[in-house]
XYZ file of C-alpha atoms in Angstrom:
622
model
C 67.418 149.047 82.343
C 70.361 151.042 83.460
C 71.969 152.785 86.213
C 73.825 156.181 85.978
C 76.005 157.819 88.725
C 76.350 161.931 88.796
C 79.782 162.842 90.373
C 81.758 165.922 90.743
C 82.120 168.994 93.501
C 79.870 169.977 95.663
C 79.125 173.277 93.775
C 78.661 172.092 90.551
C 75.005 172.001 90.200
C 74.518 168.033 90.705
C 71.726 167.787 92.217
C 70.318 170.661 90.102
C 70.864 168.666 87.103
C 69.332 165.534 88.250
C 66.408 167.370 89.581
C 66.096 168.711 85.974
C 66.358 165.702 84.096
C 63.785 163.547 86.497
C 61.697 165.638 88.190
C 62.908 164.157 91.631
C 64.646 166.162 94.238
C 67.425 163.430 95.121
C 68.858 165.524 98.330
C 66.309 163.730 100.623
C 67.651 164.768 103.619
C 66.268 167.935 105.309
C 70.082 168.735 106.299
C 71.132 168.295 102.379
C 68.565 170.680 101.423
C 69.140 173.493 104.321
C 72.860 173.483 103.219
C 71.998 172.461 99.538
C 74.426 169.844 99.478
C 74.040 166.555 98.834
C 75.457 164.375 101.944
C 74.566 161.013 101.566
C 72.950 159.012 97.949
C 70.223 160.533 96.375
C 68.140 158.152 93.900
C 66.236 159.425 91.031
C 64.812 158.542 87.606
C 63.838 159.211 84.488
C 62.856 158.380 81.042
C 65.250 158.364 77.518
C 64.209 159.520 74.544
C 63.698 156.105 73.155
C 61.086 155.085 76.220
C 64.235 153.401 77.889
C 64.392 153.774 82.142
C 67.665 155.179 83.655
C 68.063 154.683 87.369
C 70.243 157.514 88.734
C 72.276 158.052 91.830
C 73.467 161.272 92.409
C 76.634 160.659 94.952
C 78.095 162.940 97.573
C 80.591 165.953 96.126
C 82.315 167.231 99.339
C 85.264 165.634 100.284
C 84.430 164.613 104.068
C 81.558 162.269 102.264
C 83.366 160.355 99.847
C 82.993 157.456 101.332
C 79.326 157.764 101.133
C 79.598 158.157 97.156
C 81.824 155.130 97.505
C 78.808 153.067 98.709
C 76.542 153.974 95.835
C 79.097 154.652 92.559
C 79.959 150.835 92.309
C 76.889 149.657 90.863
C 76.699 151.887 88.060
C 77.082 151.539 84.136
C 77.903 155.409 83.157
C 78.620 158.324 85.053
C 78.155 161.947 84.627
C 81.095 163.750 85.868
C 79.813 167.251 86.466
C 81.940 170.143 86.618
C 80.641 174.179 86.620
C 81.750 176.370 83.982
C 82.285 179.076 86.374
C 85.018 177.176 88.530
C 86.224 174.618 86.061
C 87.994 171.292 87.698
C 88.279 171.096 91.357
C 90.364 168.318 93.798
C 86.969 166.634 93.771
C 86.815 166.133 90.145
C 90.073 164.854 89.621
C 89.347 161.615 92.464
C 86.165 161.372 91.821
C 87.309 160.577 87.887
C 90.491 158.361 89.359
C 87.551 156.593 91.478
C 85.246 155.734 87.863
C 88.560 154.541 86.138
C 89.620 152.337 89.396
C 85.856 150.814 89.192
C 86.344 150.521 85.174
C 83.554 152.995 84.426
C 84.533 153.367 80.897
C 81.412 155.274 79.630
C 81.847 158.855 81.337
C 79.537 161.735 80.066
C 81.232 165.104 80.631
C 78.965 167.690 81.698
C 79.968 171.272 82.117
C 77.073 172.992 84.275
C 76.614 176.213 84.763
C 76.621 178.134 81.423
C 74.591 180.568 81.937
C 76.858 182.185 84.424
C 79.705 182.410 81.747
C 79.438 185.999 79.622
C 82.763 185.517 77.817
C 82.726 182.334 75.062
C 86.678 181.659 75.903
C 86.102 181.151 79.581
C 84.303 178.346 77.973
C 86.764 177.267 75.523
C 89.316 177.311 78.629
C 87.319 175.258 80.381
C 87.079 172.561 77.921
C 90.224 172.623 77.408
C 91.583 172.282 80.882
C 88.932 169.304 80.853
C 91.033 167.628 77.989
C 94.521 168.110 79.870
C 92.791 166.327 82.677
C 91.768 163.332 80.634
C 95.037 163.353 78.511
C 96.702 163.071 81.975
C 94.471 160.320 83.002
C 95.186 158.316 80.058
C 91.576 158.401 79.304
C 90.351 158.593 75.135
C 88.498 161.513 74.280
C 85.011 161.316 76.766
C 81.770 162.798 75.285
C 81.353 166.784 76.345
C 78.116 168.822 77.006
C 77.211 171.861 78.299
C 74.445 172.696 79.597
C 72.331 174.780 82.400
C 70.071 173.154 84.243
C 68.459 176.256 85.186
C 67.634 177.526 81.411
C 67.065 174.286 80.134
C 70.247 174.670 77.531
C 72.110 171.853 76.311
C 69.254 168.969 78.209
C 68.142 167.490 74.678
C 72.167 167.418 73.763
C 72.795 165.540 77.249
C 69.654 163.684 76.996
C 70.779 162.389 73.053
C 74.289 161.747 74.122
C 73.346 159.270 77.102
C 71.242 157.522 74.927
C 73.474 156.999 72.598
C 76.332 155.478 74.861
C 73.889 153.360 77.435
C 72.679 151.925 73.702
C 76.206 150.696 73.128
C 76.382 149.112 76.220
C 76.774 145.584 76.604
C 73.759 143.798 78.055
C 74.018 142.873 81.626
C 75.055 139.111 82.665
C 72.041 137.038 84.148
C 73.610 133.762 85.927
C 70.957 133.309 87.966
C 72.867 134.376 91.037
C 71.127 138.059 91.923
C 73.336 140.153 94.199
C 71.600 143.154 95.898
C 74.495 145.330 97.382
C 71.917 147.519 99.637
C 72.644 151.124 99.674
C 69.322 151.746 102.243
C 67.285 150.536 104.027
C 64.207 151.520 105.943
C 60.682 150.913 107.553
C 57.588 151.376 105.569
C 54.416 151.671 107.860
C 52.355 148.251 107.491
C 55.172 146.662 105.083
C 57.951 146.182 107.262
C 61.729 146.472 106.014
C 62.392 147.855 102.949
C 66.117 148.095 101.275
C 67.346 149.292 97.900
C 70.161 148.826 95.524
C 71.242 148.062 92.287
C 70.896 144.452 91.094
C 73.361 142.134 89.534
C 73.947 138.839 88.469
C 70.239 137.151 88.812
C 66.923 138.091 88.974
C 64.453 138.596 92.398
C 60.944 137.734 92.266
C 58.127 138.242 94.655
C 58.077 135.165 97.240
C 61.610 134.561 96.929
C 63.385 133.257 99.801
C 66.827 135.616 100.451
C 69.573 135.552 102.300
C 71.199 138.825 104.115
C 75.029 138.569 103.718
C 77.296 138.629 105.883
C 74.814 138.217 108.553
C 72.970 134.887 107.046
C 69.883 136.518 108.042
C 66.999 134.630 106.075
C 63.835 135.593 104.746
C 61.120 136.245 101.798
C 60.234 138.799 99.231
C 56.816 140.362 100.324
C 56.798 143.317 97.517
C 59.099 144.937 94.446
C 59.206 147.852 93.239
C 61.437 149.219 90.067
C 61.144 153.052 89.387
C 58.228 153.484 91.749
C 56.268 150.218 90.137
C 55.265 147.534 91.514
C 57.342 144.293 89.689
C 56.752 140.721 90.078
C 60.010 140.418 89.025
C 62.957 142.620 88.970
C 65.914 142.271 86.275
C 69.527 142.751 86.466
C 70.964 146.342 85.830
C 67.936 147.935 87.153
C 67.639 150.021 90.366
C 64.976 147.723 92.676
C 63.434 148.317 95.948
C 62.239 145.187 98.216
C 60.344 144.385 100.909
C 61.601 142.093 102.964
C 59.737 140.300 105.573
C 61.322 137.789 108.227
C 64.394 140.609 108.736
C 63.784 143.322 111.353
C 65.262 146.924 109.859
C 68.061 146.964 112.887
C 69.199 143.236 111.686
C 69.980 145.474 108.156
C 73.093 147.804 107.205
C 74.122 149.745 103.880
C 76.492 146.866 102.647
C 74.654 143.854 103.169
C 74.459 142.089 100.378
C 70.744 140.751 99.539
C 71.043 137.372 97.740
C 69.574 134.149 97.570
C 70.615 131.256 100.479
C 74.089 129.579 100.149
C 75.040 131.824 96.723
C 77.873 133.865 98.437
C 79.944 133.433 101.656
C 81.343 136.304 103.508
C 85.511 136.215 103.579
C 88.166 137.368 105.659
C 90.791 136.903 102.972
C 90.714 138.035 99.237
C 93.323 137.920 96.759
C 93.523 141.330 94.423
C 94.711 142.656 91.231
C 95.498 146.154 92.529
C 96.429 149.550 90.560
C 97.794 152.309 92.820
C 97.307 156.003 91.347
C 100.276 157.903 90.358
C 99.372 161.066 92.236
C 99.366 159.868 95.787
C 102.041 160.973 98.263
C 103.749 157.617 99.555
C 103.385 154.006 97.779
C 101.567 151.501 99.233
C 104.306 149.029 102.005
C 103.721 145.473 103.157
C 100.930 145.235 106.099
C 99.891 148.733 105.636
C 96.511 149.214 107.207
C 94.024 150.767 104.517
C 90.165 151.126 104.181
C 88.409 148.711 101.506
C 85.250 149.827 99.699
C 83.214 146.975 97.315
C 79.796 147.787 96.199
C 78.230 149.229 99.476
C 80.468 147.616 102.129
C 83.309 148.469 103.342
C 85.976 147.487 106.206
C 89.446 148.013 107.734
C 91.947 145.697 106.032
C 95.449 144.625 106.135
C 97.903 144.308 102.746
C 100.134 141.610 102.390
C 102.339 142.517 98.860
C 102.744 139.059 97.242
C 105.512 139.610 94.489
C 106.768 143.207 96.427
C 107.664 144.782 99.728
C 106.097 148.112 98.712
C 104.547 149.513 95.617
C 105.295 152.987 94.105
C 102.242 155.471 93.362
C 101.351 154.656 89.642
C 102.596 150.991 90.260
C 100.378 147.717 89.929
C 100.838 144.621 91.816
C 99.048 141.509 93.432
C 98.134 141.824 96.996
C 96.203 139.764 99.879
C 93.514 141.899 102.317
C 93.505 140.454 105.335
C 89.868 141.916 106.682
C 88.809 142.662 109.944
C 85.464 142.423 108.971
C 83.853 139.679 106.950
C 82.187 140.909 103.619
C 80.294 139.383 100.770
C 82.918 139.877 98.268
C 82.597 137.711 94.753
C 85.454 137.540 91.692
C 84.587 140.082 89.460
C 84.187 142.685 92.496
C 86.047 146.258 91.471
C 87.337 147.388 95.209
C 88.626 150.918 96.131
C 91.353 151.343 98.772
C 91.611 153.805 101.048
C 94.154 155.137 103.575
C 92.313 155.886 107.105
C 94.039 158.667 108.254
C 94.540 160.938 106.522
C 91.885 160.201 104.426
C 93.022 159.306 101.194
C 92.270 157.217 97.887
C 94.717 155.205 96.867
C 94.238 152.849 94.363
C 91.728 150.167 93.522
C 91.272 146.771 91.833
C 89.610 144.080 90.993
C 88.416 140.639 93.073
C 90.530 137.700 91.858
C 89.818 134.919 94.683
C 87.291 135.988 96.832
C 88.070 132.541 98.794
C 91.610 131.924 99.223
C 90.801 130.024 102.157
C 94.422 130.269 103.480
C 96.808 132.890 103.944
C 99.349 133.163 100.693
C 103.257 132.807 100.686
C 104.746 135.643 99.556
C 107.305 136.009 96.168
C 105.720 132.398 94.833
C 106.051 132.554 90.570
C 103.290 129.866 90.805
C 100.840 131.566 92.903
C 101.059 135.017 90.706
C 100.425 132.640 87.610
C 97.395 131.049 88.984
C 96.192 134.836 90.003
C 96.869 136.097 86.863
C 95.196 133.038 84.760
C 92.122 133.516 87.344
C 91.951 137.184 86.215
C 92.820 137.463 82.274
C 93.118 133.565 81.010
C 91.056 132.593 78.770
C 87.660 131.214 79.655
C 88.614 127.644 79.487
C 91.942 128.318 81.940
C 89.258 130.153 83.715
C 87.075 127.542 84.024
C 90.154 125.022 84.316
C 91.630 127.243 87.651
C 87.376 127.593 89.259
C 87.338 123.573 88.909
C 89.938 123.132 90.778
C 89.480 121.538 94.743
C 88.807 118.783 96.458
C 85.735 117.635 94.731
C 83.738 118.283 91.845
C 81.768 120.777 91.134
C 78.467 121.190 89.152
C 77.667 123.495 86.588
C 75.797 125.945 88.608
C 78.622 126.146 90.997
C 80.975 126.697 88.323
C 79.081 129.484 87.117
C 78.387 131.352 90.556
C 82.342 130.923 90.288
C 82.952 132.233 86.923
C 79.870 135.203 87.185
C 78.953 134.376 83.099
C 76.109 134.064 81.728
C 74.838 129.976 80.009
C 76.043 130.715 76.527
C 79.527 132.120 77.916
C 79.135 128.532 80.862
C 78.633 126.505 77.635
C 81.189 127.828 75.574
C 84.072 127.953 78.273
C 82.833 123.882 78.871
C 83.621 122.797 75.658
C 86.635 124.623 75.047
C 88.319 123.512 78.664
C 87.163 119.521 78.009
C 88.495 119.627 74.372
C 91.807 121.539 75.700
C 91.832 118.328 78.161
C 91.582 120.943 81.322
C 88.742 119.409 83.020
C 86.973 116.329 82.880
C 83.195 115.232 82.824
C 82.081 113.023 85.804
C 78.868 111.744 86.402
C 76.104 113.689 87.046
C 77.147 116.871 85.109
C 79.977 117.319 87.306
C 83.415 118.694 86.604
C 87.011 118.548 88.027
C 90.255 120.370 86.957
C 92.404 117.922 85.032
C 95.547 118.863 87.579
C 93.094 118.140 90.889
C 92.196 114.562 89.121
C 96.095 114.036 88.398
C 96.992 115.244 92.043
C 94.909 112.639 93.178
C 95.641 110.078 90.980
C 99.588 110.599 92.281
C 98.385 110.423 95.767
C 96.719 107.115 95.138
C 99.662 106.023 93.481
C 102.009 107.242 96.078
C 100.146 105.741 98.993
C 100.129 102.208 97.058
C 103.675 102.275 96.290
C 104.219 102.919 99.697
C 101.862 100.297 101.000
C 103.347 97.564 98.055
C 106.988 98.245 99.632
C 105.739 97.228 103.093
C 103.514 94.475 102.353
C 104.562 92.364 99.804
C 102.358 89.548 100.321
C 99.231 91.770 100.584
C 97.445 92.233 97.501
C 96.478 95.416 98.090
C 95.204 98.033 100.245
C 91.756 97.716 101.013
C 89.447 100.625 99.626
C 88.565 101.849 102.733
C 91.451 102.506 103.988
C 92.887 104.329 101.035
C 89.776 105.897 100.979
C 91.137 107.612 104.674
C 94.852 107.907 103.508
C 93.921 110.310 100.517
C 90.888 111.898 102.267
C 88.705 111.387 98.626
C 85.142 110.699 98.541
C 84.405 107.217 97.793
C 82.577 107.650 94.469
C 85.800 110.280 93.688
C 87.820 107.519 94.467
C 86.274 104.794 92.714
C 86.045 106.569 89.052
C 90.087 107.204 89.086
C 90.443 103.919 89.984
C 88.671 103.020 87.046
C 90.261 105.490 84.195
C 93.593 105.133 85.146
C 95.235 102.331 83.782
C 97.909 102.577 86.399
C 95.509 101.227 89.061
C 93.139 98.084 89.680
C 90.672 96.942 91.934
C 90.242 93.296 92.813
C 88.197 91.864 95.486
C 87.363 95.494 97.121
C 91.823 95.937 97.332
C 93.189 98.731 94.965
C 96.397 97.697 93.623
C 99.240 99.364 91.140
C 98.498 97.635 88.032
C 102.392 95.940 87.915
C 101.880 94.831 91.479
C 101.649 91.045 91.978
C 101.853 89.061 95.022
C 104.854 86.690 94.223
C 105.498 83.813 96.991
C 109.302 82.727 97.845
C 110.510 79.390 97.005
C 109.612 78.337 100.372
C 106.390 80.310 100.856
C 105.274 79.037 97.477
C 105.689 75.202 99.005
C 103.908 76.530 102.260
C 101.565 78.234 100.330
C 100.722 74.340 98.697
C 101.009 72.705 101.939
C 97.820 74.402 103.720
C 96.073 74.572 100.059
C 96.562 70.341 100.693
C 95.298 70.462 103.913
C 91.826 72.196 103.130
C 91.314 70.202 99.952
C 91.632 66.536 101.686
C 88.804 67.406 104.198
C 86.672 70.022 101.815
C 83.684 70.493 104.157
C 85.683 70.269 107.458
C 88.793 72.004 107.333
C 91.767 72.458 109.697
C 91.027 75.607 111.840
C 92.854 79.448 110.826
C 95.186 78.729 114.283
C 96.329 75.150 112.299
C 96.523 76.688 108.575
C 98.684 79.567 109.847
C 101.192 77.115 111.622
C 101.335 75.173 108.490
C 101.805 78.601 105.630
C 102.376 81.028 108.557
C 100.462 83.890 108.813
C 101.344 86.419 105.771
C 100.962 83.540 103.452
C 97.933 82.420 104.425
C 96.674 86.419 104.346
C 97.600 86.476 100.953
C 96.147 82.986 99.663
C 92.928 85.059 101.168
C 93.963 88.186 99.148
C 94.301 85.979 96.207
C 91.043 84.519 97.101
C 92.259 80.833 96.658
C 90.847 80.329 100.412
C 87.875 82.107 101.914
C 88.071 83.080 105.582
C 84.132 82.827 107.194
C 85.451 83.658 110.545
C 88.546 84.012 112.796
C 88.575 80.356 113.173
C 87.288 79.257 110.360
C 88.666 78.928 106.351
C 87.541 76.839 103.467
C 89.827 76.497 99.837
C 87.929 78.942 96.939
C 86.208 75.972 95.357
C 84.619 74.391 98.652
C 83.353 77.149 99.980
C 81.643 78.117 96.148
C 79.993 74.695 96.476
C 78.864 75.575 99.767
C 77.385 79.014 98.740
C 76.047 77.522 95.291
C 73.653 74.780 97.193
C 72.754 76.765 99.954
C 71.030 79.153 96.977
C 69.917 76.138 95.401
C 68.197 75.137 98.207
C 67.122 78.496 99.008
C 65.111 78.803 95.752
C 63.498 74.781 96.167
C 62.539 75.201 99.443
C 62.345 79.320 100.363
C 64.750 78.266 103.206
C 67.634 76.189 105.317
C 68.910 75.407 108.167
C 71.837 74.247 109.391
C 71.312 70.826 110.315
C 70.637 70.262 106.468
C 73.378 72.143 105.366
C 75.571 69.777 107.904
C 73.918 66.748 106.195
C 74.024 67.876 102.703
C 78.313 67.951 103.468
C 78.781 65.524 105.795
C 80.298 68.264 107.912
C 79.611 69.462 111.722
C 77.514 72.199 113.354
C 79.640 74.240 113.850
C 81.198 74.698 110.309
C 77.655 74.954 108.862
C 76.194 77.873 111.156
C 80.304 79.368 110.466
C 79.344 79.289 106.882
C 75.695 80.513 107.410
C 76.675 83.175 109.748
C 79.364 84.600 107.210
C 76.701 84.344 104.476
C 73.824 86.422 106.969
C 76.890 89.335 106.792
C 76.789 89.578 103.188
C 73.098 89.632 103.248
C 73.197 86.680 100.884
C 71.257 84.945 103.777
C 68.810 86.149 106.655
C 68.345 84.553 109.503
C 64.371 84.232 110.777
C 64.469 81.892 113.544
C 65.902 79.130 113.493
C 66.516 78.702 109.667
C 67.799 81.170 106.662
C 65.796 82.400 103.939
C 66.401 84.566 100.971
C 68.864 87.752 101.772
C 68.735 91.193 100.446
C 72.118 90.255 98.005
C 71.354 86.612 97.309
């Protein structure tokens, strides 16, 4: 299904023509047909040759209601750009064609109306002719012409043939599973409730969906659909699509909400632009200049910020950030229009880079203009490489609400980034930009080094707390770690691979003095307060590091060996008898009390033990 657009001046018979093609009167509005001018969208339809459904809407000519044709032109794949024979091209004609070329609306039908009010054949010929200047101006190729009356009938199988023929060549519409309902109206049907309409994108809606209204967050369900007039179960992507909604009251609703499906897009204050200024304009565009956005039905007042100029000449391109005063539902891949407030005046438009910058860009940065220019005309894997990149991973879904592609494009864009080495495959079907993983991988590194310098005798820093330094999720954490050669974990402390505790002369002696001291009474050791006079106390932290003592408490310590003997016939035990206590554990060692319920106690916190009354028994981790 498709979706045309009829543009051009107020006098040139658009309405008339639409009328004629569909049957359907699109000037709904009493006022539009008193003055027979079409104020606000009017939505038609009508069959192709071939059987095929085009959706039409037939946009505002006059100049004081442009930005009511703004609201409805975005979601369109062709436009008719109307213009009488009588009057040839008006101020309307030439915007409302720099408007389809700023929304890359590539397939334009020219119509000339009016024929049959044109006795002389070169008034014609002058006409078409100033129509060609006009595109040859524009920098536009050589557009389909017809002419045609909509009142005799002349010229409607030509138009009819022609549209056919260039919707046929168009290329399907994307389906990522994402739908995006810009809504255009909206309204109260008697015993349904709130109805809106629009032209979908990106996904398909089917009854009993739950939605989301953007940028409101309103929720609620699909009660009905309608296509064309028919009821749908299901309604497709590039087709024009009516839906009840219930759960939303009509006043919660406005023309540029955007109908979607909860936690698919977030509404932004900041977006980062690829912006073309037309040549025509009076002044160029300056730094901060306070303009008027337009994107798909929505609009709002907006600040520039020029990030590689401090003002752009009229014809000039460049790379700006809007700075909103409203927040919108804006997603890459959005064509924009910008519009000075007063006067009223089109000035340029663009295209959606980062829809999330999520922080307010430096200006005259080389880097950042790379990024934004990869982002908008990389190739799919530096695409793909630049939408991976953050603090986490993301899954494929996510990368693809990113991206706006379709699976095949997803898959294609995969395997080309992972083979380029721009991402990498976690677990799970996750991926991560190659630069975020080697960001992190330096912070680890840097936050070790740092660490080593300062504690020598420590074997490393434990995982929690460089866990906190680097602010990485602990399964993030953990798979570096792992894959990077650079880095080790041992005894739950991360560690530079080349980092080694390595005792002193006389630390190394102290270090053998307390190792002495715990081996010549095994089972009932000096206390931590003794050890650490005999090693001192950084010694004896890092013969616990090293694991060549085992701490079970603060006063408490037993050499490696003893205290595996310990643990080995407690779970001995343990599986003979189902439990212990600690008087047999004392016995067993010919130690005291209170080193056996030191041991058992330390064991209960591993969950190697559990205590049930008085004696252990088997523990979650034995």
């Amino acid at each position: 299904m498709r979706v045309i657009g009829t543009a051009g001046h107020v006098d040139h018979g658009k309405s008339t023509l639409v009328e004629k093609l569909s049957g359907i009167n699109p000037d709904r509005l009493a006022e539009e047909q008193s003055r027979n001018m079409t104020i606000d969208l009017g939505f038609a339809y009508f069959d192709l040759p071939n059987g095929d459904t085009v959706g039409v809407v037939d946009v505002p000519g006059h100049r004081d209601f442009i930005e009511n044709m703004l609201a409805g032109v975005g979601g369109i794949d062709a436009a008719l750009l109307v213009i009488a024979a009588d009057e040839g091209i008006m101020p309307q004609t030439r915007e409302h064609l720099a408007i389809l070329r700023l929304l890359d609306i590539r397939d334009i039908i020219i119509v000339i109306s009016k024929i049959d009010l044109i006795d002389d054949p070169e008034w014609l010929d002058l006409v078409k002719l100033e129509i060609e200047d006009l595109l040859a101006q524009s920098t536009l190729p050589q557009l389909p012409m017809v002419a045609l009356s909509a009142h005799s009938g002349a010229g409607m199988d030509e138009l009819q043939s022609t549209l056919q023929s260039a919707l046929a060549q168009l290329p399907q519409r994307v389906n990522y599973h994402q739908p995006r309902l810009p809504v255009d109206r909206a309204f109260v049907l008697t015993g349904f409730g709130a109805v809106v309409t629009g032209t979908l994108s990106g996904g398909a809606l089917s009854v009993g969906d739950q939605i989301e209204l953007q940028p409101s967050g309103k929720l609620g369900r699909i009660r009905g659909l309608q296509s064309y007039k028919r009821d749908v179960n299901s309604a497709l992507p590039g087709s024009r699509v009516a839906v009840n909604i219930s759960g939303i009251n009509r006043n919660e609703i406005q023309r540029g909400d955007v109908l979607t499906y909860p936690n698919q897009i977030q509404p932004t204050l900041l977006a980062d632009v690829q912006f073309s200024q037309l040549g025509d304009i009076d002044h160029g565009l300056d730094h901060n200049a306070e303009v008027k956005i337009f994107c798909g039905a929505s609009e709002s007042i907006a600040n520039v910020r020029l990030l590689d100029a401090d003002s752009l000449p009229p014809g000039a391109n460049g790379w700006l950030q809007l700075r909103l005063r409203d927040a919108l539902p804006l997603s890459h891949g959005d064509r924009f229009i910008l519009r000075y407030p007063s006067p009223a005046e089109t000035i340029g438009g663009g295209v959606i880079v980062n829809a999330h910058p999520g922080r307010r860009r430096k200006r005259f940065q080389p880097a950042v203009i790379r990024e934004l220019e990869l982002s908008l005309s990389g190739t799919p894997a530096e695409r793909l490489a630049l939408a991976a990149k953050g603090d986490a991973p993301y899954g494929r879904a996510d990368l693809q609400k990113k991206l706006g592609c379709s699976d095949a494009e997803l898959s294609s864009a995969l395997d080309e980034a992972l083979s380029a080495g721009l991402i990498r495959q976690l677990d799970q079907q996750r991926y991560w930009s190659s630069e975020s993983w080697q960001q992190l991988y330096h912070s680890i590194a840097n936050e070790l080094r740092v660490y080593h310098r300062a504690n020598p005798l420590r074997l490393g820093m434990l995982r929690a707390e460089l866990q906190s330094r680097v602010k990485a999720k602990l399964n993030l954490l953990d798979q570096v770690i792992a894959a990077e050669d650079g880095l080790a974990l041992e005894s739950n402390f991360v560690r530079l691979s080349d980092h080694a505790i390595r005792f002193s002369e006389e630390q190394d002696v102290r270090a053998n003095q307390a190792l002495q001291a715990l081996r010549a009474q095994p089972f009932s050791p000096p206390s931590v307060a003794d050890l650490n006079r005999i090693a001192g106390e950084e010694v004896l932290r890092a013969l616990s590091d090293l694991r060549q003592i085992v701490r079970v408490n603060d006063q408490s310590a037993f050499a490696a060996e003893s205290y595996d003997q310990l643990v080995a016939e407690i779970r001995r035990h343990i599986s003979a008898h189902e439990e212990i206590d600690a008087k047999t554990l004392r016995d067993k060692f010919g130690t005291s009390r209170k080193y056996a319920i030191a041991v058992l106690e330390h064991l209960d916190s591993l969950g190697l033990t559990q205590r049930v009354g008085d004696v252990r028994k088997r523990g979650r981790n034995l």
